[in-house]
Coordinates of C-alpha atoms in Angstrom, one line a residue:
M331 CA -15.6 7.9 29.0
Q332 CA -18.4 8.0 26.4
L333 CA -17.8 9.6 23.0
T334 CA -19.9 9.8 19.9
N335 CA -18.7 8.1 16.7
M336 CA -17.6 11.4 15.3
Q337 CA -15.7 12.4 18.4
L338 CA -14.0 9.0 18.5
I339 CA -13.0 9.3 14.8
I340 CA -11.4 12.7 15.5
F341 CA -9.6 11.2 18.5
A342 CA -8.4 8.3 16.3
M343 CA -7.0 10.9 13.8
L344 CA -5.2 13.4 16.0
I345 CA -3.6 11.2 18.7
P346 CA -2.0 8.6 16.3
C347 CA -0.8 11.4 14.0
A348 CA 0.9 13.2 16.9
I349 CA 2.4 9.9 18.3
S350 CA 3.7 9.0 14.8
A351 CA 5.3 12.3 14.3
F352 CA 7.1 12.0 17.6
F353 CA 8.2 8.4 17.0
V354 CA 9.4 9.2 13.5
Y355 CA 11.5 12.1 14.9
L356 CA 13.0 9.7 17.4
V357 CA 13.8 7.2 14.6
I358 CA 15.6 10.0 12.7
L359 CA 17.7 10.8 15.7
F360 CA 18.5 7.1 16.3
A361 CA 19.4 6.4 12.7
K362 CA 21.7 9.4 12.5
R363 CA 23.4 8.4 15.7
H364 CA 24.0 4.8 14.5
N365 CA 24.7 5.7 10.8
L366 CA 21.7 3.9 9.5
Y367 CA 21.2 5.6 6.1
D368 CA 19.6 4.5 2.9
D369 CA 21.8 3.3 0.1
V370 CA 22.4 5.6 -2.9
G371 CA 22.9 4.7 -6.5
G372 CA 21.2 1.9 -8.4
R373 CA 17.5 2.7 -8.8
K374 CA 17.6 5.3 -6.0
I375 CA 17.2 8.9 -7.1
H376 CA 18.3 10.7 -3.8
S377 CA 21.7 11.7 -2.7
G378 CA 23.1 12.4 0.7
K379 CA 22.5 10.7 4.0
I380 CA 18.9 10.0 4.7
P381 CA 17.6 7.6 7.4
R382 CA 15.7 4.6 6.0
L383 CA 13.8 3.3 9.0
G384 CA 10.8 5.6 9.1
G385 CA 8.5 2.6 8.9
I386 CA 9.5 1.7 12.5
G387 CA 8.1 5.1 13.6
F388 CA 4.7 5.0 12.0
F389 CA 4.3 1.2 12.6
S390 CA 5.1 1.6 16.3
A391 CA 2.7 4.5 16.5
F392 CA 0.0 2.4 14.7
V393 CA 0.3 -0.5 17.2
L394 CA 0.4 1.8 20.2
S395 CA -2.7 3.7 19.0
I396 CA -4.6 0.5 18.4
F397 CA -3.9 -0.5 22.1
I398 CA -4.9 3.0 23.3
I399 CA -8.2 3.0 21.4
Y400 CA -8.9 -0.6 22.4
F401 CA -8.4 -0.1 26.1
K402 CA -9.6 3.5 26.4
F403 CA -12.8 3.0 24.4
P404 CA -14.1 -0.6 24.8
G405 CA -16.1 -1.8 21.8
S406 CA -14.5 0.5 19.2
I407 CA -12.0 -2.3 18.2
V408 CA -12.9 -5.9 18.8
I409 CA -10.0 -8.4 18.7
T410 CA -11.5 -11.3 16.8
R411 CA -9.8 -14.4 15.3
Q412 CA -9.7 -12.6 11.9
F413 CA -8.4 -9.4 13.4
T414 CA -5.6 -11.4 15.2
A415 CA -4.7 -13.0 11.8
I416 CA -4.2 -9.6 10.3
I417 CA -2.0 -8.5 13.2
I418 CA 0.1 -11.7 13.0
G419 CA 0.5 -11.4 9.3
G420 CA 1.3 -7.7 9.5
L421 CA 4.0 -8.3 12.2
L422 CA 5.6 -11.0 10.0
I423 CA 5.8 -8.7 7.0
F424 CA 7.0 -5.7 9.1
F425 CA 9.9 -7.6 10.7
M426 CA 10.8 -9.2 7.4
G427 CA 11.0 -5.8 5.9
L428 CA 13.0 -4.5 8.8
W429 CA 15.5 -7.3 8.5
D430 CA 15.8 -6.5 4.8
D431 CA 16.4 -2.8 5.6
L432 CA 19.3 -3.9 7.9
K433 CA 20.7 -6.9 6.2
N434 CA 19.4 -6.9 2.5
W435 CA 17.7 -10.3 2.7
R436 CA 17.4 -12.5 -0.5
A437 CA 14.3 -12.1 -2.5
I438 CA 13.3 -15.7 -2.2
Y439 CA 13.2 -15.5 1.6
K440 CA 11.1 -12.4 1.5
L441 CA 8.7 -14.1 -0.9
I442 CA 8.4 -17.1 1.5
V443 CA 7.5 -14.8 4.4
Q444 CA 4.9 -13.0 2.2
L445 CA 3.3 -16.3 1.2
I446 CA 3.2 -17.5 4.9
A447 CA 1.5 -14.2 5.9
G448 CA -1.0 -14.7 3.0
C449 CA -1.8 -18.2 4.1
I450 CA -2.4 -17.0 7.7
V451 CA -5.1 -14.5 6.6
A452 CA -6.6 -16.8 4.0
Y453 CA -7.0 -19.5 6.5
A454 CA -8.6 -17.0 8.9
G455 CA -11.4 -16.3 6.3
F456 CA -10.0 -13.5 4.2
R457 CA -10.4 -14.8 0.7
F458 CA -11.5 -13.8 -2.8
T459 CA -14.4 -16.2 -3.3
R460 CA -15.9 -15.3 -6.7
I461 CA -16.3 -13.0 -9.6
S462 CA -19.8 -11.7 -9.9
F463 CA -21.5 -9.2 -12.2
A464 CA -25.3 -9.7 -12.0
P465 CA -26.2 -7.2 -14.8
V466 CA -24.4 -9.3 -17.4
G467 CA -25.2 -12.7 -15.8
L468 CA -21.5 -13.4 -14.8
F469 CA -20.9 -15.5 -11.7
I470 CA -17.8 -17.5 -11.3
S471 CA -17.0 -19.2 -8.0
F472 CA -13.3 -19.8 -7.2
G473 CA -14.0 -22.8 -5.0
I474 CA -10.8 -24.4 -3.7
F475 CA -8.8 -22.0 -5.9
A476 CA -9.8 -19.1 -3.6
Y477 CA -6.9 -20.0 -1.3
P478 CA -4.0 -19.8 -3.9
I479 CA -5.6 -16.8 -5.6
T480 CA -5.8 -14.9 -2.3
V481 CA -2.3 -15.8 -1.2
L482 CA -0.8 -14.8 -4.6
W483 CA -2.8 -11.6 -4.5
I484 CA -1.4 -10.7 -1.1
A485 CA 2.2 -11.5 -2.1
G486 CA 1.8 -9.7 -5.4
V487 CA 0.3 -6.5 -4.0
T488 CA 2.8 -6.4 -1.2
N489 CA 5.7 -6.4 -3.7
A490 CA 3.9 -4.0 -6.1
V491 CA 3.5 -1.4 -3.4
N492 CA 7.1 -1.9 -2.3
L493 CA 8.3 -1.2 -5.9
M494 CA 6.4 2.0 -5.9
D495 CA 8.4 3.4 -3.1
G496 CA 10.8 5.3 -5.3
I497 CA 10.1 9.0 -4.7
D498 CA 9.3 11.0 -1.5
G499 CA 5.8 10.5 -0.4
Q500 CA 4.6 8.2 -3.1
V501 CA 3.7 5.1 -1.1
G502 CA 2.6 7.1 1.9
C503 CA 0.2 9.3 -0.1
L504 CA -1.1 6.4 -2.2
S505 CA -1.8 4.4 1.0
V506 CA -3.6 7.3 2.6
S507 CA -5.8 7.9 -0.4
L508 CA -6.7 4.2 -0.6
L509 CA -7.3 4.0 3.2
I510 CA -9.8 6.9 2.9
S511 CA -11.7 4.9 0.2
Y512 CA -11.8 1.8 2.5
I513 CA -12.9 4.0 5.5
V514 CA -15.9 5.1 3.4
L515 CA -16.7 1.5 2.3
F516 CA -16.4 0.1 5.9
F517 CA -18.3 3.1 7.4
K518 CA -21.4 2.4 5.3
D519 CA -21.5 -1.1 6.8
L520 CA -21.3 -0.1 10.5
P521 CA -21.7 -1.6 13.1
P522 CA -20.1 -4.8 11.8
H523 CA -17.0 -2.9 10.5
F524 CA -16.3 -0.7 13.6
S525 CA -12.9 -2.4 14.1
M526 CA -11.7 -2.0 10.5
T527 CA -13.0 1.5 10.1
Y528 CA -11.1 2.7 13.1
T529 CA -8.0 0.7 12.2
C530 CA -7.9 2.4 8.8
I531 CA -8.4 5.8 10.3
I532 CA -5.6 5.1 12.8
L533 CA -3.2 3.9 10.1
A534 CA -4.0 6.8 7.8
A535 CA -3.3 9.2 10.7
T536 CA 0.0 7.6 11.5
L537 CA 1.0 7.9 7.9
I538 CA 0.2 11.6 7.9
G539 CA 2.5 11.9 10.9
F540 CA 5.3 10.2 8.9
L541 CA 4.6 12.3 5.8
F542 CA 5.4 15.5 7.8
F543 CA 9.1 14.3 7.5
N544 CA 9.0 12.4 4.3
L545 CA 7.6 15.3 2.3
S546 CA 9.7 18.0 3.9
R547 CA 11.6 20.5 1.8
P548 CA 14.1 20.5 0.2
H549 CA 14.2 16.7 0.5
A550 CA 12.9 14.0 2.7
K551 CA 14.3 13.7 6.3
V552 CA 13.5 10.0 6.4
F553 CA 12.3 7.1 4.2
M554 CA 9.9 4.4 5.3
G555 CA 12.2 1.6 4.1
D556 CA 11.0 -1.9 3.2
A557 CA 9.6 -2.4 6.7
G558 CA 7.1 0.4 6.0
S559 CA 6.3 -0.2 2.4
Q560 CA 6.0 -4.0 2.7
F561 CA 3.7 -3.6 5.7
L562 CA 1.5 -1.1 3.8
G563 CA 1.4 -3.3 0.8
F564 CA 0.2 -6.2 3.0
V565 CA -2.5 -4.1 4.6
L566 CA -3.8 -2.8 1.3
A567 CA -3.9 -6.3 -0.1
V568 CA -5.9 -7.6 2.9
L569 CA -8.5 -4.7 3.2
P570 CA -10.6 -5.8 0.2
L571 CA -10.8 -9.3 1.7
V572 CA -12.6 -8.2 4.9
P573 CA -16.0 -10.0 4.9
N574 CA -19.1 -7.8 4.4
N575 CA -22.5 -8.2 5.9
A576 CA -23.3 -11.0 3.4
G577 CA -20.1 -12.9 4.3
S578 CA -18.3 -12.3 1.0
E579 CA -15.3 -10.0 0.5
T580 CA -16.0 -6.2 0.9
V581 CA -14.3 -5.4 -2.4
A582 CA -14.6 -8.0 -5.2
I583 CA -11.4 -8.9 -7.0
P584 CA -12.1 -6.8 -10.2
F585 CA -12.7 -3.7 -8.1
A586 CA -9.6 -4.5 -5.9
I587 CA -7.4 -4.8 -9.0
I588 CA -8.5 -1.4 -10.3
F589 CA -8.0 0.2 -6.9
M590 CA -4.3 -1.1 -7.1
M591 CA -4.0 -0.6 -10.9
L592 CA -1.0 1.8 -10.8
P593 CA 1.3 -0.4 -8.6
I594 CA 0.1 -3.6 -10.3
F595 CA 0.7 -2.2 -13.8
D596 CA 4.1 -0.8 -12.8
M597 CA 5.1 -4.2 -11.4
I598 CA 3.9 -6.1 -14.5
A599 CA 5.9 -3.7 -16.7
A600 CA 9.0 -4.2 -14.5
I601 CA 8.7 -8.0 -14.8
W602 CA 8.3 -7.8 -18.5
R603 CA 11.4 -5.5 -18.9
R604 CA 13.5 -7.9 -17.0
L605 CA 12.3 -11.0 -18.9
R606 CA 12.7 -9.2 -22.2
D607 CA 16.3 -8.1 -21.3
K608 CA 17.1 -11.5 -19.8
K609 CA 17.8 -10.1 -16.4
P610 CA 16.8 -11.5 -13.0
I611 CA 13.3 -10.5 -12.0
R612 CA 14.6 -9.3 -8.6
E613 CA 17.1 -6.9 -10.2
G614 CA 16.2 -3.3 -9.8
D615 CA 16.2 -0.6 -12.5
R616 CA 15.4 3.0 -13.1
M617 CA 12.4 2.5 -15.4
H618 CA 9.5 2.5 -13.0
L619 CA 6.6 4.8 -13.5
H620 CA 8.1 7.6 -11.4
H621 CA 11.4 7.2 -13.2
K622 CA 9.8 7.5 -16.6
L623 CA 7.9 10.7 -15.5
M624 CA 11.1 12.3 -14.3
L625 CA 12.9 11.2 -17.5
I626 CA 10.4 13.1 -19.7
G627 CA 10.8 16.2 -17.6
Y628 CA 8.8 16.0 -14.4
S629 CA 10.4 16.9 -11.1
P630 CA 10.1 14.3 -8.3
R631 CA 7.3 16.4 -6.7
G632 CA 5.7 16.8 -10.1
A633 CA 5.8 13.1 -10.7
L634 CA 4.2 12.5 -7.3
V635 CA 1.4 15.0 -8.0
T636 CA 0.7 13.4 -11.4
V637 CA 0.5 9.9 -10.0
M638 CA -1.7 11.0 -7.0
I639 CA -4.2 12.9 -9.2
L640 CA -4.7 9.7 -11.2
Q641 CA -4.9 7.5 -8.1
I642 CA -7.4 9.8 -6.4
I643 CA -9.6 9.7 -9.6
I644 CA -9.4 5.9 -9.5
D645 CA -10.3 5.9 -5.8
I646 CA -13.3 8.1 -6.2
F647 CA -14.8 6.2 -9.1
V648 CA -14.1 2.7 -7.8
T649 CA -15.6 3.6 -4.5
L650 CA -18.7 4.9 -6.2
A651 CA -18.9 1.9 -8.4
I652 CA -18.8 -0.5 -5.4
I653 CA -21.5 1.5 -3.6
L654 CA -23.8 1.8 -6.6
Q655 CA -23.1 -1.6 -8.2
G656 CA -25.2 -2.5 -11.3
L657 CA -24.2 -2.0 -15.0
M658 CA -22.7 1.4 -14.3
A659 CA -20.1 -0.3 -12.0
L660 CA -19.0 -2.5 -14.9
V661 CA -18.8 0.5 -17.3
T662 CA -16.8 2.4 -14.7
L663 CA -14.3 -0.4 -14.2
I664 CA -13.8 -0.8 -18.0
G665 CA -13.4 2.9 -18.4
L666 CA -10.8 3.2 -15.6
L667 CA -8.9 0.2 -17.0
L668 CA -8.7 1.8 -20.4
V669 CA -7.6 5.1 -18.8
G670 CA -4.8 3.3 -16.9
I671 CA -3.6 1.4 -20.0
L672 CA -3.7 4.7 -22.0
F673 CA -1.7 6.5 -19.3
F674 CA 1.0 3.9 -19.1
T675 CA 1.2 3.7 -22.9
L676 CA 1.5 7.4 -23.3
I677 CA 4.2 7.6 -20.6
H678 CA 6.1 4.7 -22.2
C679 CA 5.9 6.4 -25.7
E680 CA 7.1 9.7 -24.3
K681 CA 10.0 8.0 -22.5
E682 CA 11.0 6.2 -25.7
K683 CA 10.9 9.5 -27.7
H684 CA 13.0 11.1 -25.1
L685 CA 15.6 8.3 -25.1
K686 CA 15.8 8.4 -28.9
S687 CA 16.3 12.2 -29.0
D688 CA 19.0 12.0 -26.4
S689 CA 20.9 9.3 -28.5
F690 CA 21.4 11.7 -31.4

């Protein structure tokens, strides 16, 4: 069966989305039958019995869809050594997250698995190799430090995305918006990036199938759990490392950091709070970005919309900066960084004013 690229793209959107919606529905039924609900209290904002294993649904749909596209349309997805490394690393992260959903694994064990997954993809050739800005004459090669920088990046982003999973739809919508940006970046480098383009399309489609249930009214019918959020964090950490036509990473580390600015800033703020208050870093709290937005008066859906508007702005401008390069790219990065800092500062100040007013 011969299809044009556009027809295949449409196929890679519709079929995975339908499979994912069906699988997530089955997971909801299974979780209800076996009383597998998410915990309440602590940093959680929901109440009632809501299944927490939605990640199984969209992950299973993603894997099945990859196999369908691979066997049905030869050449659309090529299983290389590097692609296999992503699959192995993703499986490790997914099953680690699933075990944590079921047994609440210790943080140190999860970190070890994340570092192992990072080592696998770094060894396969996915690495940040340098910082380069030709317009200002900046060129710094990481050399042997490319390996630890990459592994720490993967573990850090995986955890940062997991910490953002605090309100309905936030990690799912953030991931879809970022995947769309990577689809654009990979598509412009076809044919070398056929596999990654279709992989991103399939993953975005399966997430949309999941979001049908995660964004339902009046509340979510299922959460993705750590299995889903950790897997998505891993994928989003690996995507900028995919080699381009020149053999270097598709998205250089400054651009990759700005792409992930919201979860990274939120994680840094969480670590700082816990160090300041002399609490364990792994201890959760209710002061993440979405918590602060709700504290100053936003509804959970309003907080989601606010975060996603900023994330989409970031995605658009970073994608344009990567494509255009030059001095304008550097100006764009600096501008977005300042916007992010200003946003977090304003939210923090509004939160402090709200807490002080409530104390009187």
